Amino acid sequence: MNKLRVGLLGLVLVCVGLVVKAQDVNWQVRGGGDCATIIGGVTNIDTQFGYHLGGTADIALREDGVLRIQPSLLFSQKGWTFDGYYGSEQILEAKFSTRLHYLELPVPLAVRLRIGKECFVTFKFGPYVAYGLNAKTTMEVMNTDAKETFKANHFSKSCDFYGNAYDKEKRHVDYPKLNRWDVGVAEGIDLTLNHVIVGVNLFYGLTPLCRSGFMGNPVANVLPSLMFGRHPKNFTVGLSLGYQF
């Protein structure tokens, strides 16, 4: 973990150095909606709507401006939902919503191509590092007004939901303590028209949220474990809107 922090600090310093030296820098503000979930070793979950908001430095690496680097600093929300049951003596249908809040630093390389006057398409790919700020789960009992937000920050401690949470197959659910650091790959395509940016982004986590699957049917979990690994990871697809100064 110390090596990760040192690497992150080095990445930030490199980005700052590029901004200082660069002659061709565009500053951008970005925000948008995301469709988030987790993949690998877990089933019986659904997607969660999230969002991202932040700024980007679009830095040219060559005089022709085609090859660029685009470090960003974003506040992003990820997570998942699942339908299940909640209760002890009386078990009722419930919907659970888990939200993970991150401070995120993507640093993709980009290729910007002109397709018209003041119109560009940009392809980007590179690493990202994110630090988990807070993670909580809200539960809503169906067909009632009963709601509860479980106070445990999932990045700080495990959460057993008082032993009363079950998935849709009535298997008991509890969360282990989640890994606060998330490292992965970011890629996307931007269309820039004058100062307006419309983009599609994909974030694929490589760092496990925890060391094993924590919910779902063990038999059904085999296929996602073979495809994506047996440790759950963040996966997000989003639409981004921005403005370039």
PDB file of C-alpha atoms in Angstrom:
ATOM      1  CA  MET A   1       0.000   0.000   0.000  1.00  0.00           C
ATOM      2  CA  ASN A   2       2.930   2.352   0.698  1.00  0.00           C
ATOM      3  CA  LYS A   3       4.252   1.617  -2.797  1.00  0.00           C
ATOM      4  CA  LEU A   4       0.849   2.543  -4.209  1.00  0.00           C
ATOM      5  CA  ARG A   5       0.869   5.866  -2.376  1.00  0.00           C
ATOM      6  CA  VAL A   6       4.409   6.626  -3.551  1.00  0.00           C
ATOM      7  CA  GLY A   7       3.398   5.758  -7.116  1.00  0.00           C
ATOM      8  CA  LEU A   8       0.337   8.009  -6.872  1.00  0.00           C
ATOM      9  CA  LEU A   9       2.440  10.900  -5.585  1.00  0.00           C
ATOM     10  CA  GLY A  10       4.906  10.371  -8.428  1.00  0.00           C
ATOM     11  CA  LEU A  11       2.073  10.384 -10.958  1.00  0.00           C
ATOM     12  CA  VAL A  12       0.722  13.667  -9.571  1.00  0.00           C
ATOM     13  CA  LEU A  13       4.175  15.271  -9.713  1.00  0.00           C
ATOM     14  CA  VAL A  14       4.663  14.163 -13.318  1.00  0.00           C
ATOM     15  CA  CYS A  15       1.284  15.652 -14.288  1.00  0.00           C
ATOM     16  CA  VAL A  16       2.114  18.934 -12.544  1.00  0.00           C
ATOM     17  CA  GLY A  17       5.447  19.061 -14.371  1.00  0.00           C
ATOM     18  CA  LEU A  18       3.748  18.519 -17.717  1.00  0.00           C
ATOM     19  CA  VAL A  19       1.270  21.326 -17.056  1.00  0.00           C
ATOM     20  CA  VAL A  20       4.062  23.731 -16.085  1.00  0.00           C
ATOM     21  CA  LYS A  21       6.146  22.977 -19.199  1.00  0.00           C
ATOM     22  CA  ALA A  22       3.393  22.587 -21.768  1.00  0.00           C
ATOM     23  CA  GLN A  23       2.654  25.349 -24.258  1.00  0.00           C
ATOM     24  CA  ASP A  24      -0.628  23.840 -25.480  1.00  0.00           C
ATOM     25  CA  VAL A  25      -2.953  23.209 -22.492  1.00  0.00           C
ATOM     26  CA  ASN A  26      -6.746  23.226 -22.518  1.00  0.00           C
ATOM     27  CA  TRP A  27      -8.640  23.301 -19.234  1.00  0.00           C
ATOM     28  CA  GLN A  28     -11.905  21.408 -19.050  1.00  0.00           C
ATOM     29  CA  VAL A  29     -14.721  20.946 -16.548  1.00  0.00           C
ATOM     30  CA  ARG A  30     -16.674  17.691 -16.751  1.00  0.00           C
ATOM     31  CA  GLY A  31     -19.676  16.021 -15.212  1.00  0.00           C
ATOM     32  CA  GLY A  32     -22.071  13.265 -16.056  1.00  0.00           C
ATOM     33  CA  GLY A  33     -24.002  10.153 -15.155  1.00  0.00           C
ATOM     34  CA  ASP A  34     -22.642   6.641 -14.728  1.00  0.00           C
ATOM     35  CA  CYS A  35     -24.004   3.122 -14.696  1.00  0.00           C
ATOM     36  CA  ALA A  36     -21.974   1.245 -12.074  1.00  0.00           C
ATOM     37  CA  THR A  37     -21.765  -2.303 -10.797  1.00  0.00           C
ATOM     38  CA  ILE A  38     -19.194  -4.886  -9.684  1.00  0.00           C
ATOM     39  CA  ILE A  39     -17.934  -7.848 -11.679  1.00  0.00           C
ATOM     40  CA  GLY A  40     -16.152 -11.042 -10.692  1.00  0.00           C
ATOM     41  CA  GLY A  41     -17.180 -13.597  -8.077  1.00  0.00           C
ATOM     42  CA  VAL A  42     -20.564 -12.063  -7.229  1.00  0.00           C
ATOM     43  CA  THR A  43     -24.109 -12.561  -8.548  1.00  0.00           C
ATOM     44  CA  ASN A  44     -27.629 -11.442  -7.560  1.00  0.00           C
ATOM     45  CA  ILE A  45     -26.660  -7.765  -7.911  1.00  0.00           C
ATOM     46  CA  ASP A  46     -27.941  -4.985 -10.172  1.00  0.00           C
ATOM     47  CA  THR A  47     -26.493  -1.750 -11.501  1.00  0.00           C
ATOM     48  CA  GLN A  48     -26.420   1.509  -9.581  1.00  0.00           C
ATOM     49  CA  PHE A  49     -26.829   4.994 -11.065  1.00  0.00           C
ATOM     50  CA  GLY A  50     -23.908   7.213 -10.117  1.00  0.00           C
ATOM     51  CA  TYR A  51     -22.196  10.371 -11.299  1.00  0.00           C
ATOM     52  CA  HIS A  52     -18.830  12.081 -11.690  1.00  0.00           C
ATOM     53  CA  LEU A  53     -17.745  15.721 -11.483  1.00  0.00           C
ATOM     54  CA  GLY A  54     -14.358  17.361 -11.824  1.00  0.00           C
ATOM     55  CA  GLY A  55     -11.732  18.981 -14.023  1.00  0.00           C
ATOM     56  CA  THR A  56      -9.228  17.945 -16.705  1.00  0.00           C
ATOM     57  CA  ALA A  57      -5.980  19.322 -18.069  1.00  0.00           C
ATOM     58  CA  ASP A  58      -5.721  18.495 -21.789  1.00  0.00           C
ATOM     59  CA  ILE A  59      -1.976  18.692 -22.529  1.00  0.00           C
ATOM     60  CA  ALA A  60      -0.352  18.382 -25.968  1.00  0.00           C
ATOM     61  CA  LEU A  61       2.704  16.102 -26.127  1.00  0.00           C
ATOM     62  CA  ARG A  62       3.576  16.993 -29.733  1.00  0.00           C
ATOM     63  CA  GLU A  63       3.580  20.233 -31.682  1.00  0.00           C
ATOM     64  CA  ASP A  64       0.821  19.060 -34.021  1.00  0.00           C
ATOM     65  CA  GLY A  65      -1.455  18.547 -30.969  1.00  0.00           C
ATOM     66  CA  VAL A  66      -2.523  15.037 -31.987  1.00  0.00           C
ATOM     67  CA  LEU A  67      -0.932  13.077 -29.132  1.00  0.00           C
ATOM     68  CA  ARG A  68      -2.023  14.356 -25.707  1.00  0.00           C
ATOM     69  CA  ILE A  69      -2.290  13.425 -22.050  1.00  0.00           C
ATOM     70  CA  GLN A  70      -5.417  14.226 -20.031  1.00  0.00           C
ATOM     71  CA  PRO A  71      -4.994  13.980 -16.238  1.00  0.00           C
ATOM     72  CA  SER A  72      -8.270  14.576 -14.392  1.00  0.00           C
ATOM     73  CA  LEU A  73      -9.327  14.983 -10.791  1.00  0.00           C
ATOM     74  CA  LEU A  74     -12.870  13.693 -10.273  1.00  0.00           C
ATOM     75  CA  PHE A  75     -15.340  13.069  -7.503  1.00  0.00           C
ATOM     76  CA  SER A  76     -17.152   9.909  -8.548  1.00  0.00           C
ATOM     77  CA  GLN A  77     -19.916   7.703  -7.179  1.00  0.00           C
ATOM     78  CA  LYS A  78     -19.981   3.973  -7.879  1.00  0.00           C
ATOM     79  CA  GLY A  79     -21.709   0.982  -6.308  1.00  0.00           C
ATOM     80  CA  TRP A  80     -24.500  -1.516  -6.897  1.00  0.00           C
ATOM     81  CA  THR A  81     -28.022  -2.471  -5.825  1.00  0.00           C
ATOM     82  CA  PHE A  82     -29.686  -5.763  -5.019  1.00  0.00           C
ATOM     83  CA  ASP A  83     -33.203  -6.974  -4.341  1.00  0.00           C
ATOM     84  CA  GLY A  84     -33.701  -9.210  -1.353  1.00  0.00           C
ATOM     85  CA  TYR A  85     -35.265  -9.503   2.064  1.00  0.00           C
ATOM     86  CA  TYR A  86     -34.790  -7.934   5.472  1.00  0.00           C
ATOM     87  CA  GLY A  87     -35.971  -8.862   8.951  1.00  0.00           C
ATOM     88  CA  SER A  88     -35.688 -11.297  11.843  1.00  0.00           C
ATOM     89  CA  GLU A  89     -39.096 -12.481  13.068  1.00  0.00           C
ATOM     90  CA  GLN A  90     -40.910 -10.973  10.080  1.00  0.00           C
ATOM     91  CA  ILE A  91     -38.901 -11.089   6.846  1.00  0.00           C
ATOM     92  CA  LEU A  92     -40.053  -8.617   4.192  1.00  0.00           C
ATOM     93  CA  GLU A  93     -39.013  -7.812   0.641  1.00  0.00           C
ATOM     94  CA  ALA A  94     -36.450  -5.025   0.491  1.00  0.00           C
ATOM     95  CA  LYS A  95     -34.210  -3.154  -1.937  1.00  0.00           C
ATOM     96  CA  PHE A  96     -30.604  -2.387  -0.968  1.00  0.00           C
ATOM     97  CA  SER A  97     -28.527   0.403  -2.510  1.00  0.00           C
ATOM     98  CA  THR A  98     -24.767   0.563  -1.905  1.00  0.00           C
ATOM     99  CA  ARG A  99     -22.931   3.750  -2.893  1.00  0.00           C
ATOM    100  CA  LEU A 100     -19.138   4.132  -2.984  1.00  0.00           C
ATOM    101  CA  HIS A 101     -17.706   7.659  -3.156  1.00  0.00           C
ATOM    102  CA  TYR A 102     -14.202   8.129  -4.573  1.00  0.00           C
ATOM    103  CA  LEU A 103     -11.671  10.828  -5.295  1.00  0.00           C
ATOM    104  CA  GLU A 104     -10.378   9.656  -8.663  1.00  0.00           C
ATOM    105  CA  LEU A 105      -7.301  10.465 -10.778  1.00  0.00           C
ATOM    106  CA  PRO A 106      -7.410   9.110 -14.356  1.00  0.00           C
ATOM    107  CA  VAL A 107      -4.319   9.799 -16.485  1.00  0.00           C
ATOM    108  CA  PRO A 108      -5.102   8.589 -20.020  1.00  0.00           C
ATOM    109  CA  LEU A 109      -3.074   9.143 -23.153  1.00  0.00           C
ATOM    110  CA  ALA A 110      -5.221  10.610 -25.927  1.00  0.00           C
ATOM    111  CA  VAL A 111      -5.204  10.902 -29.701  1.00  0.00           C
ATOM    112  CA  ARG A 112      -7.127  13.952 -30.948  1.00  0.00           C
ATOM    113  CA  LEU A 113      -8.190  14.042 -34.606  1.00  0.00           C
ATOM    114  CA  ARG A 114      -9.742  16.974 -36.419  1.00  0.00           C
ATOM    115  CA  ILE A 115     -12.926  16.027 -38.305  1.00  0.00           C
ATOM    116  CA  GLY A 116     -14.144  19.519 -39.150  1.00  0.00           C
ATOM    117  CA  LYS A 117     -13.735  23.186 -38.346  1.00  0.00           C
ATOM    118  CA  GLU A 118     -13.500  23.434 -34.539  1.00  0.00           C
ATOM    119  CA  CYS A 119     -14.644  19.807 -34.323  1.00  0.00           C
ATOM    120  CA  PHE A 120     -12.468  16.996 -32.944  1.00  0.00           C
ATOM    121  CA  VAL A 121     -12.804  13.360 -31.939  1.00  0.00           C
ATOM    122  CA  THR A 122     -10.518  12.121 -29.163  1.00  0.00           C
ATOM    123  CA  PHE A 123      -9.683   8.516 -28.288  1.00  0.00           C
ATOM    124  CA  LYS A 124      -8.169   7.962 -24.835  1.00  0.00           C
ATOM    125  CA  PHE A 125      -6.822   5.070 -22.803  1.00  0.00           C
ATOM    126  CA  GLY A 126      -4.765   4.841 -19.616  1.00  0.00           C
ATOM    127  CA  PRO A 127      -4.633   4.102 -15.897  1.00  0.00           C
ATOM    128  CA  TYR A 128      -6.632   5.550 -13.045  1.00  0.00           C
ATOM    129  CA  VAL A 129      -6.180   5.579  -9.276  1.00  0.00           C
ATOM    130  CA  ALA A 130      -9.057   6.239  -6.859  1.00  0.00           C
ATOM    131  CA  TYR A 131      -9.279   6.657  -3.085  1.00  0.00           C
ATOM    132  CA  GLY A 132     -12.473   5.675  -1.306  1.00  0.00           C
ATOM    133  CA  LEU A 133     -13.915   8.451   0.846  1.00  0.00           C
ATOM    134  CA  ASN A 134     -17.138   6.878   2.058  1.00  0.00           C
ATOM    135  CA  ALA A 135     -19.295   3.823   1.342  1.00  0.00           C
ATOM    136  CA  LYS A 136     -22.721   3.126   2.821  1.00  0.00           C
ATOM    137  CA  THR A 137     -25.839   1.083   2.129  1.00  0.00           C
ATOM    138  CA  THR A 138     -29.438   2.260   2.252  1.00  0.00           C
ATOM    139  CA  MET A 139     -32.290  -0.242   2.628  1.00  0.00           C
ATOM    140  CA  GLU A 140     -35.939   0.325   1.692  1.00  0.00           C
ATOM    141  CA  VAL A 141     -38.614  -2.184   2.709  1.00  0.00           C
ATOM    142  CA  MET A 142     -40.976  -2.644  -0.210  1.00  0.00           C
ATOM    143  CA  ASN A 143     -44.635  -1.568   0.058  1.00  0.00           C
ATOM    144  CA  THR A 144     -43.916   0.317   3.314  1.00  0.00           C
ATOM    145  CA  ASP A 145     -42.385   3.627   4.372  1.00  0.00           C
ATOM    146  CA  ALA A 146     -39.579   1.868   6.273  1.00  0.00           C
ATOM    147  CA  LYS A 147     -36.077   2.984   5.281  1.00  0.00           C
ATOM    148  CA  GLU A 148     -32.695   2.709   6.948  1.00  0.00           C
ATOM    149  CA  THR A 149     -29.155   3.818   6.152  1.00  0.00           C
ATOM    150  CA  PHE A 150     -26.600   1.549   7.799  1.00  0.00           C
ATOM    151  CA  LYS A 151     -24.017   3.725   9.497  1.00  0.00           C
ATOM    152  CA  ALA A 152     -20.962   1.550   8.914  1.00  0.00           C
ATOM    153  CA  ASN A 153     -18.519   2.999   6.361  1.00  0.00           C
ATOM    154  CA  HIS A 154     -17.743  -0.098   4.296  1.00  0.00           C
ATOM    155  CA  PHE A 155     -14.198   1.204   3.680  1.00  0.00           C
ATOM    156  CA  SER A 156     -13.576   1.272   7.454  1.00  0.00           C
ATOM    157  CA  LYS A 157     -15.312  -1.863   8.763  1.00  0.00           C
ATOM    158  CA  SER A 158     -17.380  -4.852   7.755  1.00  0.00           C
ATOM    159  CA  CYS A 159     -21.180  -4.655   7.829  1.00  0.00           C
ATOM    160  CA  ASP A 160     -23.446  -7.591   8.718  1.00  0.00           C
ATOM    161  CA  PHE A 161     -26.738  -5.617   8.503  1.00  0.00           C
ATOM    162  CA  TYR A 162     -27.521  -6.834  12.037  1.00  0.00           C
ATOM    163  CA  GLY A 163     -27.757 -10.352  10.606  1.00  0.00           C
ATOM    164  CA  ASN A 164     -31.060  -9.507   8.902  1.00  0.00           C
ATOM    165  CA  ALA A 165     -30.179  -9.051   5.201  1.00  0.00           C
ATOM    166  CA  TYR A 166     -30.762 -11.672   2.508  1.00  0.00           C
ATOM    167  CA  ASP A 167     -30.432 -11.712  -1.277  1.00  0.00           C
ATOM    168  CA  LYS A 168     -33.282 -12.644  -3.640  1.00  0.00           C
ATOM    169  CA  GLU A 169     -32.490 -16.349  -3.152  1.00  0.00           C
ATOM    170  CA  LYS A 170     -32.738 -15.833   0.623  1.00  0.00           C
ATOM    171  CA  ARG A 171     -29.025 -16.320   1.196  1.00  0.00           C
ATOM    172  CA  HIS A 172     -27.609 -14.294   4.063  1.00  0.00           C
ATOM    173  CA  VAL A 173     -25.677 -11.174   3.004  1.00  0.00           C
ATOM    174  CA  ASP A 174     -22.919  -9.357   4.851  1.00  0.00           C
ATOM    175  CA  TYR A 175     -20.161  -7.133   3.517  1.00  0.00           C
ATOM    176  CA  PRO A 176     -16.488  -7.524   4.387  1.00  0.00           C
ATOM    177  CA  LYS A 177     -14.379  -4.419   4.856  1.00  0.00           C
ATOM    178  CA  LEU A 178     -13.816  -3.017   1.350  1.00  0.00           C
ATOM    179  CA  ASN A 179     -10.463  -1.962  -0.084  1.00  0.00           C
ATOM    180  CA  ARG A 180     -10.253   1.831  -0.007  1.00  0.00           C
ATOM    181  CA  TRP A 181      -7.845   2.034  -2.974  1.00  0.00           C
ATOM    182  CA  ASP A 182      -9.039   1.300  -6.493  1.00  0.00           C
ATOM    183  CA  VAL A 183      -6.609   1.039  -9.409  1.00  0.00           C
ATOM    184  CA  GLY A 184      -7.723   0.243 -12.922  1.00  0.00           C
ATOM    185  CA  VAL A 185      -8.005   1.213 -16.580  1.00  0.00           C
ATOM    186  CA  ALA A 186      -9.929   4.165 -18.020  1.00  0.00           C
ATOM    187  CA  GLU A 187     -10.864   4.529 -21.667  1.00  0.00           C
ATOM    188  CA  GLY A 188     -13.248   6.627 -23.683  1.00  0.00           C
ATOM    189  CA  ILE A 189     -14.174   8.684 -26.726  1.00  0.00           C
ATOM    190  CA  ASP A 190     -14.858  12.439 -26.754  1.00  0.00           C
ATOM    191  CA  LEU A 191     -16.502  14.589 -29.389  1.00  0.00           C
ATOM    192  CA  THR A 192     -15.559  18.271 -29.077  1.00  0.00           C
ATOM    193  CA  LEU A 193     -17.511  20.934 -30.965  1.00  0.00           C
ATOM    194  CA  ASN A 194     -16.162  24.434 -30.324  1.00  0.00           C
ATOM    195  CA  HIS A 195     -16.032  24.443 -26.509  1.00  0.00           C
ATOM    196  CA  VAL A 196     -18.601  21.718 -25.787  1.00  0.00           C
ATOM    197  CA  ILE A 197     -17.522  18.129 -25.065  1.00  0.00           C
ATOM    198  CA  VAL A 198     -19.652  14.992 -25.166  1.00  0.00           C
ATOM    199  CA  GLY A 199     -17.947  11.771 -24.143  1.00  0.00           C
ATOM    200  CA  VAL A 200     -18.455   8.108 -23.323  1.00  0.00           C
ATOM    201  CA  ASN A 201     -16.186   6.623 -20.641  1.00  0.00           C
ATOM    202  CA  LEU A 202     -15.455   3.164 -19.259  1.00  0.00           C
ATOM    203  CA  PHE A 203     -13.649   2.482 -15.971  1.00  0.00           C
ATOM    204  CA  TYR A 204     -12.540  -1.094 -15.291  1.00  0.00           C
ATOM    205  CA  GLY A 205     -11.134  -1.812 -11.838  1.00  0.00           C
ATOM    206  CA  LEU A 206      -8.136  -4.117 -11.482  1.00  0.00           C
ATOM    207  CA  THR A 207      -7.863  -3.918  -7.690  1.00  0.00           C
ATOM    208  CA  PRO A 208     -10.263  -6.237  -5.799  1.00  0.00           C
ATOM    209  CA  LEU A 209     -12.831  -4.538  -3.575  1.00  0.00           C
ATOM    210  CA  CYS A 210     -12.333  -7.483  -1.227  1.00  0.00           C
ATOM    211  CA  ARG A 211     -10.561 -10.822  -1.311  1.00  0.00           C
ATOM    212  CA  SER A 212     -13.581 -12.988  -2.086  1.00  0.00           C
ATOM    213  CA  GLY A 213     -17.166 -12.929  -3.318  1.00  0.00           C
ATOM    214  CA  PHE A 214     -19.594 -11.934  -0.573  1.00  0.00           C
ATOM    215  CA  MET A 215     -23.049 -12.675  -1.958  1.00  0.00           C
ATOM    216  CA  GLY A 216     -24.919 -14.682  -4.564  1.00  0.00           C
ATOM    217  CA  ASN A 217     -25.314 -18.321  -5.491  1.00  0.00           C
ATOM    218  CA  PRO A 218     -21.929 -20.129  -5.173  1.00  0.00           C
ATOM    219  CA  VAL A 219     -22.661 -22.178  -8.290  1.00  0.00           C
ATOM    220  CA  ALA A 220     -23.755 -19.141 -10.319  1.00  0.00           C
ATOM    221  CA  ASN A 221     -20.679 -17.255  -9.083  1.00  0.00           C
ATOM    222  CA  VAL A 222     -18.379 -19.694 -10.894  1.00  0.00           C
ATOM    223  CA  LEU A 223     -18.952 -18.196 -14.376  1.00  0.00           C
ATOM    224  CA  PRO A 224     -18.202 -14.535 -13.469  1.00  0.00           C
ATOM    225  CA  SER A 225     -15.215 -15.805 -11.455  1.00  0.00           C
ATOM    226  CA  LEU A 226     -13.840 -17.544 -14.557  1.00  0.00           C
ATOM    227  CA  MET A 227     -14.502 -14.493 -16.754  1.00  0.00           C
ATOM    228  CA  PHE A 228     -13.355 -11.664 -14.485  1.00  0.00           C
ATOM    229  CA  GLY A 229     -11.595 -13.299 -11.525  1.00  0.00           C
ATOM    230  CA  ARG A 230     -13.066 -14.459  -8.236  1.00  0.00           C
ATOM    231  CA  HIS A 231     -12.518 -11.129  -6.467  1.00  0.00           C
ATOM    232  CA  PRO A 232     -15.169  -8.381  -7.028  1.00  0.00           C
ATOM    233  CA  LYS A 233     -14.030  -5.244  -8.887  1.00  0.00           C
ATOM    234  CA  ASN A 234     -15.619  -1.936  -9.871  1.00  0.00           C
ATOM    235  CA  PHE A 235     -16.987  -1.550 -13.398  1.00  0.00           C
ATOM    236  CA  THR A 236     -18.490   1.727 -14.647  1.00  0.00           C
ATOM    237  CA  VAL A 237     -19.793   3.042 -17.975  1.00  0.00           C
ATOM    238  CA  GLY A 238     -20.758   6.698 -18.179  1.00  0.00           C
ATOM    239  CA  LEU A 239     -21.785   9.642 -20.305  1.00  0.00           C
ATOM    240  CA  SER A 240     -19.802  12.838 -19.774  1.00  0.00           C
ATOM    241  CA  LEU A 241     -20.608  16.434 -20.661  1.00  0.00           C
ATOM    242  CA  GLY A 242     -17.959  19.122 -20.483  1.00  0.00           C
ATOM    243  CA  TYR A 243     -16.788  22.592 -21.401  1.00  0.00           C
ATOM    244  CA  GLN A 244     -13.306  23.484 -22.634  1.00  0.00           C
ATOM    245  CA  PHE A 245     -11.929  26.922 -21.800  1.00  0.00           C
TER     246      PHE A 245
END
